[in-house]
mmCIF file with all atom_site columns, C-alpha atoms in Angstrom:
data_model
loop_
_atom_site.group_PDB
_atom_site.id
_atom_site.type_symbol
_atom_site.label_atom_id
_atom_site.label_alt_id
_atom_site.label_comp_id
_atom_site.label_asym_id
_atom_site.label_entity_id
_atom_site.label_seq_id
_atom_site.pdbx_PDB_ins_code
_atom_site.Cartn_x
_atom_site.Cartn_y
_atom_site.Cartn_z
_atom_site.occupancy
_atom_site.B_iso_or_equiv
_atom_site.pdbx_formal_charge
_atom_site.auth_seq_id
_atom_site.auth_comp_id
_atom_site.auth_asym_id
_atom_site.auth_atom_id
_atom_site.pdbx_PDB_model_num
ATOM 1   C CA . UNK A 1 1   ? 114.023 154.950 40.205 1.00 0.00 ? 25  UNK A CA 1
ATOM 2   C CA . UNK A 1 2   ? 112.206 152.218 41.442 1.00 0.00 ? 26  UNK A CA 1
ATOM 3   C CA . UNK A 1 3   ? 110.429 151.920 44.227 1.00 0.00 ? 27  UNK A CA 1
ATOM 4   C CA . UNK A 1 4   ? 113.254 149.173 45.889 1.00 0.00 ? 28  UNK A CA 1
ATOM 5   C CA . UNK A 1 5   ? 116.120 151.870 44.806 1.00 0.00 ? 29  UNK A CA 1
ATOM 6   C CA . UNK A 1 6   ? 114.048 154.166 47.202 1.00 0.00 ? 30  UNK A CA 1
ATOM 7   C CA . UNK A 1 7   ? 113.336 152.420 49.702 1.00 0.00 ? 31  UNK A CA 1
ATOM 8   C CA . UNK A 1 8   ? 116.840 151.876 50.084 1.00 0.00 ? 32  UNK A CA 1
ATOM 9   C CA . UNK A 1 9   ? 117.785 155.124 50.307 1.00 0.00 ? 33  UNK A CA 1
ATOM 10  C CA . UNK A 1 10  ? 115.576 156.243 53.226 1.00 0.00 ? 34  UNK A CA 1
ATOM 11  C CA . UNK A 1 11  ? 117.281 157.621 56.250 1.00 0.00 ? 35  UNK A CA 1
ATOM 12  C CA . UNK A 1 12  ? 120.791 156.131 54.256 1.00 0.00 ? 36  UNK A CA 1
ATOM 13  C CA . UNK A 1 13  ? 122.251 159.614 54.259 1.00 0.00 ? 37  UNK A CA 1
ATOM 14  C CA . UNK A 1 14  ? 121.626 159.625 58.099 1.00 0.00 ? 38  UNK A CA 1
ATOM 15  C CA . UNK A 1 15  ? 123.672 156.778 58.819 1.00 0.00 ? 39  UNK A CA 1
ATOM 16  C CA . UNK A 1 16  ? 126.660 158.012 56.467 1.00 0.00 ? 40  UNK A CA 1
ATOM 17  C CA . UNK A 1 17  ? 126.508 161.204 57.726 1.00 0.00 ? 41  UNK A CA 1
ATOM 18  C CA . UNK A 1 18  ? 125.212 161.522 61.249 1.00 0.00 ? 42  UNK A CA 1
ATOM 19  C CA . UNK A 1 19  ? 126.375 158.205 62.666 1.00 0.00 ? 43  UNK A CA 1
ATOM 20  C CA . UNK A 1 20  ? 129.877 157.918 59.930 1.00 0.00 ? 44  UNK A CA 1
ATOM 21  C CA . UNK A 1 21  ? 129.172 154.867 58.919 1.00 0.00 ? 45  UNK A CA 1
ATOM 22  C CA . UNK A 1 22  ? 130.588 153.517 55.718 1.00 0.00 ? 46  UNK A CA 1
ATOM 23  C CA . UNK A 1 23  ? 128.091 151.226 53.418 1.00 0.00 ? 47  UNK A CA 1
ATOM 24  C CA . UNK A 1 24  ? 129.900 148.354 52.012 1.00 0.00 ? 48  UNK A CA 1
ATOM 25  C CA . UNK A 1 25  ? 129.321 147.989 48.529 1.00 0.00 ? 49  UNK A CA 1
ATOM 26  C CA . UNK A 1 26  ? 125.313 147.940 47.483 1.00 0.00 ? 50  UNK A CA 1
ATOM 27  C CA . UNK A 1 27  ? 124.467 146.075 50.268 1.00 0.00 ? 51  UNK A CA 1
ATOM 28  C CA . UNK A 1 28  ? 122.654 146.702 53.909 1.00 0.00 ? 52  UNK A CA 1
ATOM 29  C CA . UNK A 1 29  ? 126.045 146.651 55.730 1.00 0.00 ? 53  UNK A CA 1
ATOM 30  C CA . UNK A 1 30  ? 127.596 149.901 57.453 1.00 0.00 ? 54  UNK A CA 1
ATOM 31  C CA . UNK A 1 31  ? 130.606 149.587 58.990 1.00 0.00 ? 55  UNK A CA 1
ATOM 32  C CA . UNK A 1 32  ? 132.633 151.894 60.988 1.00 0.00 ? 56  UNK A CA 1
ATOM 33  C CA . UNK A 1 33  ? 135.878 150.263 62.668 1.00 0.00 ? 57  UNK A CA 1
ATOM 34  C CA . UNK A 1 34  ? 135.055 147.128 64.782 1.00 0.00 ? 58  UNK A CA 1
ATOM 35  C CA . UNK A 1 35  ? 130.935 148.483 64.443 1.00 0.00 ? 59  UNK A CA 1
ATOM 36  C CA . UNK A 1 36  ? 128.857 146.357 62.180 1.00 0.00 ? 60  UNK A CA 1
ATOM 37  C CA . UNK A 1 37  ? 125.557 147.222 61.487 1.00 0.00 ? 61  UNK A CA 1
ATOM 38  C CA . UNK A 1 38  ? 123.072 145.809 59.191 1.00 0.00 ? 62  UNK A CA 1
ATOM 39  C CA . UNK A 1 39  ? 120.219 147.939 58.101 1.00 0.00 ? 63  UNK A CA 1
ATOM 40  C CA . UNK A 1 40  ? 117.195 147.157 55.919 1.00 0.00 ? 64  UNK A CA 1
ATOM 41  C CA . UNK A 1 41  ? 115.307 149.413 54.957 1.00 0.00 ? 65  UNK A CA 1
ATOM 42  C CA . UNK A 1 42  ? 111.404 148.472 55.641 1.00 0.00 ? 66  UNK A CA 1
ATOM 43  C CA . UNK A 1 43  ? 108.851 150.725 53.612 1.00 0.00 ? 67  UNK A CA 1
ATOM 44  C CA . UNK A 1 44  ? 106.597 148.629 52.291 1.00 0.00 ? 68  UNK A CA 1
ATOM 45  C CA . UNK A 1 45  ? 102.587 148.439 53.568 1.00 0.00 ? 69  UNK A CA 1
ATOM 46  C CA . UNK A 1 46  ? 102.993 144.992 54.701 1.00 0.00 ? 70  UNK A CA 1
ATOM 47  C CA . UNK A 1 47  ? 106.066 145.578 56.923 1.00 0.00 ? 71  UNK A CA 1
ATOM 48  C CA . UNK A 1 48  ? 108.547 142.906 55.621 1.00 0.00 ? 72  UNK A CA 1
ATOM 49  C CA . UNK A 1 49  ? 112.379 142.756 54.782 1.00 0.00 ? 73  UNK A CA 1
ATOM 50  C CA . UNK A 1 50  ? 114.563 140.123 54.520 1.00 0.00 ? 74  UNK A CA 1
ATOM 51  C CA . UNK A 1 51  ? 118.203 139.569 55.629 1.00 0.00 ? 75  UNK A CA 1
ATOM 52  C CA . UNK A 1 52  ? 120.621 137.537 53.290 1.00 0.00 ? 76  UNK A CA 1
ATOM 53  C CA . UNK A 1 53  ? 122.894 134.835 54.234 1.00 0.00 ? 77  UNK A CA 1
ATOM 54  C CA . UNK A 1 54  ? 125.768 136.396 52.291 1.00 0.00 ? 78  UNK A CA 1
ATOM 55  C CA . UNK A 1 55  ? 125.309 139.710 54.502 1.00 0.00 ? 79  UNK A CA 1
ATOM 56  C CA . UNK A 1 56  ? 125.298 137.996 57.832 1.00 0.00 ? 80  UNK A CA 1
ATOM 57  C CA . UNK A 1 57  ? 128.416 135.495 57.018 1.00 0.00 ? 81  UNK A CA 1
ATOM 58  C CA . UNK A 1 58  ? 130.390 138.598 57.113 1.00 0.00 ? 82  UNK A CA 1
ATOM 59  C CA . UNK A 1 59  ? 129.493 139.469 60.733 1.00 0.00 ? 83  UNK A CA 1
ATOM 60  C CA . UNK A 1 60  ? 131.395 137.759 63.064 1.00 0.00 ? 84  UNK A CA 1
ATOM 61  C CA . UNK A 1 61  ? 130.417 138.185 66.722 1.00 0.00 ? 85  UNK A CA 1
ATOM 62  C CA . UNK A 1 62  ? 134.001 137.353 67.950 1.00 0.00 ? 86  UNK A CA 1
ATOM 63  C CA . UNK A 1 63  ? 135.773 140.786 65.970 1.00 0.00 ? 87  UNK A CA 1
ATOM 64  C CA . UNK A 1 64  ? 132.815 143.090 65.376 1.00 0.00 ? 88  UNK A CA 1
ATOM 65  C CA . UNK A 1 65  ? 130.148 144.909 67.749 1.00 0.00 ? 89  UNK A CA 1
ATOM 66  C CA . UNK A 1 66  ? 127.291 144.213 65.475 1.00 0.00 ? 90  UNK A CA 1
ATOM 67  C CA . UNK A 1 67  ? 123.650 146.103 65.587 1.00 0.00 ? 91  UNK A CA 1
ATOM 68  C CA . UNK A 1 68  ? 120.696 145.280 63.732 1.00 0.00 ? 92  UNK A CA 1
ATOM 69  C CA . UNK A 1 69  ? 119.082 149.028 62.716 1.00 0.00 ? 93  UNK A CA 1
ATOM 70  C CA . UNK A 1 70  ? 115.834 148.710 61.075 1.00 0.00 ? 94  UNK A CA 1
ATOM 71  C CA . UNK A 1 71  ? 115.134 151.840 59.168 1.00 0.00 ? 95  UNK A CA 1
ATOM 72  C CA . UNK A 1 72  ? 111.162 151.696 59.474 1.00 0.00 ? 96  UNK A CA 1
ATOM 73  C CA . UNK A 1 73  ? 109.636 154.136 57.963 1.00 0.00 ? 97  UNK A CA 1
ATOM 74  C CA . UNK A 1 74  ? 110.615 157.018 59.651 1.00 0.00 ? 98  UNK A CA 1
ATOM 75  C CA . UNK A 1 75  ? 111.441 155.356 62.927 1.00 0.00 ? 99  UNK A CA 1
ATOM 76  C CA . UNK A 1 76  ? 114.507 153.340 63.615 1.00 0.00 ? 100 UNK A CA 1
ATOM 77  C CA . UNK A 1 77  ? 114.502 149.939 65.730 1.00 0.00 ? 101 UNK A CA 1
ATOM 78  C CA . UNK A 1 78  ? 117.533 148.938 66.894 1.00 0.00 ? 102 UNK A CA 1
ATOM 79  C CA . UNK A 1 79  ? 119.181 145.232 68.475 1.00 0.00 ? 103 UNK A CA 1
ATOM 80  C CA . UNK A 1 80  ? 122.368 143.761 69.269 1.00 0.00 ? 104 UNK A CA 1
ATOM 81  C CA . UNK A 1 81  ? 122.783 141.618 66.348 1.00 0.00 ? 105 UNK A CA 1
ATOM 82  C CA . UNK A 1 82  ? 124.552 138.919 67.980 1.00 0.00 ? 106 UNK A CA 1
ATOM 83  C CA . UNK A 1 83  ? 121.307 138.018 69.803 1.00 0.00 ? 107 UNK A CA 1
ATOM 84  C CA . UNK A 1 84  ? 118.942 138.166 67.120 1.00 0.00 ? 108 UNK A CA 1
ATOM 85  C CA . UNK A 1 85  ? 121.597 136.335 65.028 1.00 0.00 ? 109 UNK A CA 1
ATOM 86  C CA . UNK A 1 86  ? 121.451 133.289 67.424 1.00 0.00 ? 110 UNK A CA 1
ATOM 87  C CA . UNK A 1 87  ? 117.346 133.725 68.055 1.00 0.00 ? 111 UNK A CA 1
ATOM 88  C CA . UNK A 1 88  ? 116.525 134.691 64.399 1.00 0.00 ? 112 UNK A CA 1
ATOM 89  C CA . UNK A 1 89  ? 118.715 133.340 61.407 1.00 0.00 ? 113 UNK A CA 1
ATOM 90  C CA . UNK A 1 90  ? 118.694 129.709 62.458 1.00 0.00 ? 114 UNK A CA 1
ATOM 91  C CA . UNK A 1 91  ? 119.221 127.417 59.677 1.00 0.00 ? 115 UNK A CA 1
ATOM 92  C CA . UNK A 1 92  ? 115.445 125.534 59.566 1.00 0.00 ? 116 UNK A CA 1
ATOM 93  C CA . UNK A 1 93  ? 114.080 128.666 58.951 1.00 0.00 ? 117 UNK A CA 1
ATOM 94  C CA . UNK A 1 94  ? 116.058 130.148 56.073 1.00 0.00 ? 118 UNK A CA 1
ATOM 95  C CA . UNK A 1 95  ? 114.411 130.765 52.658 1.00 0.00 ? 119 UNK A CA 1
ATOM 96  C CA . UNK A 1 96  ? 115.772 129.303 49.671 1.00 0.00 ? 120 UNK A CA 1
ATOM 97  C CA . UNK A 1 97  ? 114.309 130.552 46.127 1.00 0.00 ? 121 UNK A CA 1
ATOM 98  C CA . UNK A 1 98  ? 115.362 130.559 42.452 1.00 0.00 ? 122 UNK A CA 1
ATOM 99  C CA . UNK A 1 99  ? 115.339 134.265 42.286 1.00 0.00 ? 123 UNK A CA 1
ATOM 100 C CA . UNK A 1 100 ? 117.266 135.354 45.693 1.00 0.00 ? 124 UNK A CA 1
ATOM 101 C CA . UNK A 1 101 ? 120.213 134.149 47.412 1.00 0.00 ? 125 UNK A CA 1
ATOM 102 C CA . UNK A 1 102 ? 119.405 131.986 50.543 1.00 0.00 ? 126 UNK A CA 1
ATOM 103 C CA . UNK A 1 103 ? 117.575 134.510 53.229 1.00 0.00 ? 127 UNK A CA 1
ATOM 104 C CA . UNK A 1 104 ? 115.266 134.947 56.245 1.00 0.00 ? 128 UNK A CA 1
ATOM 105 C CA . UNK A 1 105 ? 112.015 136.999 55.824 1.00 0.00 ? 129 UNK A CA 1
ATOM 106 C CA . UNK A 1 106 ? 110.201 138.814 58.332 1.00 0.00 ? 130 UNK A CA 1
ATOM 107 C CA . UNK A 1 107 ? 107.404 141.067 59.617 1.00 0.00 ? 131 UNK A CA 1
ATOM 108 C CA . UNK A 1 108 ? 107.607 144.036 61.964 1.00 0.00 ? 132 UNK A CA 1
ATOM 109 C CA . UNK A 1 109 ? 104.556 143.651 64.133 1.00 0.00 ? 133 UNK A CA 1
ATOM 110 C CA . UNK A 1 110 ? 103.921 146.932 66.635 1.00 0.00 ? 134 UNK A CA 1
ATOM 111 C CA . UNK A 1 111 ? 101.585 145.621 68.697 1.00 0.00 ? 135 UNK A CA 1
ATOM 112 C CA . UNK A 1 112 ? 101.524 144.943 71.902 1.00 0.00 ? 136 UNK A CA 1
ATOM 113 C CA . UNK A 1 113 ? 105.150 146.345 71.624 1.00 0.00 ? 137 UNK A CA 1
ATOM 114 C CA . UNK A 1 114 ? 107.624 146.556 68.452 1.00 0.00 ? 138 UNK A CA 1
ATOM 115 C CA . UNK A 1 115 ? 108.818 143.182 67.207 1.00 0.00 ? 139 UNK A CA 1
ATOM 116 C CA . UNK A 1 116 ? 110.177 141.357 64.647 1.00 0.00 ? 140 UNK A CA 1
ATOM 117 C CA . UNK A 1 117 ? 108.534 137.924 63.137 1.00 0.00 ? 141 UNK A CA 1
ATOM 118 C CA . UNK A 1 118 ? 110.140 135.399 61.394 1.00 0.00 ? 142 UNK A CA 1
ATOM 119 C CA . UNK A 1 119 ? 107.590 134.747 58.387 1.00 0.00 ? 143 UNK A CA 1
ATOM 120 C CA . UNK A 1 120 ? 108.205 131.019 58.470 1.00 0.00 ? 144 UNK A CA 1
ATOM 121 C CA . UNK A 1 121 ? 107.653 130.154 62.239 1.00 0.00 ? 145 UNK A CA 1
ATOM 122 C CA . UNK A 1 122 ? 105.503 133.350 63.811 1.00 0.00 ? 146 UNK A CA 1
ATOM 123 C CA . UNK A 1 123 ? 106.172 131.755 67.542 1.00 0.00 ? 147 UNK A CA 1
ATOM 124 C CA . UNK A 1 124 ? 109.899 133.162 66.362 1.00 0.00 ? 148 UNK A CA 1
ATOM 125 C CA . UNK A 1 125 ? 109.552 136.632 67.890 1.00 0.00 ? 149 UNK A CA 1
ATOM 126 C CA . UNK A 1 126 ? 112.653 139.462 68.748 1.00 0.00 ? 150 UNK A CA 1
ATOM 127 C CA . UNK A 1 127 ? 111.918 142.190 70.428 1.00 0.00 ? 151 UNK A CA 1
ATOM 128 C CA . UNK A 1 128 ? 113.445 145.850 68.868 1.00 0.00 ? 152 UNK A CA 1
ATOM 129 C CA . UNK A 1 129 ? 114.152 148.990 70.798 1.00 0.00 ? 153 UNK A CA 1
ATOM 130 C CA . UNK A 1 130 ? 112.409 152.036 69.182 1.00 0.00 ? 154 UNK A CA 1
ATOM 131 C CA . UNK A 1 131 ? 115.463 155.140 68.992 1.00 0.00 ? 155 UNK A CA 1
ATOM 132 C CA . UNK A 1 132 ? 115.659 158.245 67.980 1.00 0.00 ? 156 UNK A CA 1
ATOM 133 C CA . UNK A 1 133 ? 118.170 159.694 65.646 1.00 0.00 ? 157 UNK A CA 1
ATOM 134 C CA . UNK A 1 134 ? 119.837 162.095 68.928 1.00 0.00 ? 158 UNK A CA 1
ATOM 135 C CA . UNK A 1 135 ? 120.007 158.442 70.793 1.00 0.00 ? 159 UNK A CA 1
ATOM 136 C CA . UNK A 1 136 ? 121.478 156.616 67.934 1.00 0.00 ? 160 UNK A CA 1
ATOM 137 C CA . UNK A 1 137 ? 123.957 160.198 67.357 1.00 0.00 ? 161 UNK A CA 1
ATOM 138 C CA . UNK A 1 138 ? 125.418 159.377 71.406 1.00 0.00 ? 162 UNK A CA 1
ATOM 139 C CA . UNK A 1 139 ? 125.329 155.255 70.901 1.00 0.00 ? 163 UNK A CA 1
ATOM 140 C CA . UNK A 1 140 ? 127.288 155.348 67.903 1.00 0.00 ? 164 UNK A CA 1
ATOM 141 C CA . UNK A 1 141 ? 129.605 158.882 68.833 1.00 0.00 ? 165 UNK A CA 1
ATOM 142 C CA . UNK A 1 142 ? 130.744 156.211 72.041 1.00 0.00 ? 166 UNK A CA 1
ATOM 143 C CA . UNK A 1 143 ? 132.465 154.077 69.729 1.00 0.00 ? 167 UNK A CA 1
#
């Protein structure tokens, strides 16, 4: 099994078993009813991840309750997806390459607080909340 495959499995069973989310195909999208969760896994030493345009295009803030739930090492970073989308997923920050579909690239920075930084514009930052498994279970059980 490749490192990328291993990375995508980190805490995936928690999302499915405990939060009762359903993974959409082989993507970072997890769903339950009108709940839309984008959940990239960040397990590399440089703390980087990407969000693919094809995945975010499936999110409709008028229909879905959207959340960004980053599986960062053994931690969970949580935020509202519609706010993140408005602030961080701008067209001028998208990366086009011959290898991947259009996407945005990010790093997680832990000092002085945990936040996501866009790799194309380091001034674009989004503060994330640390959430415990228990907090996430309580939150998703209210839905």
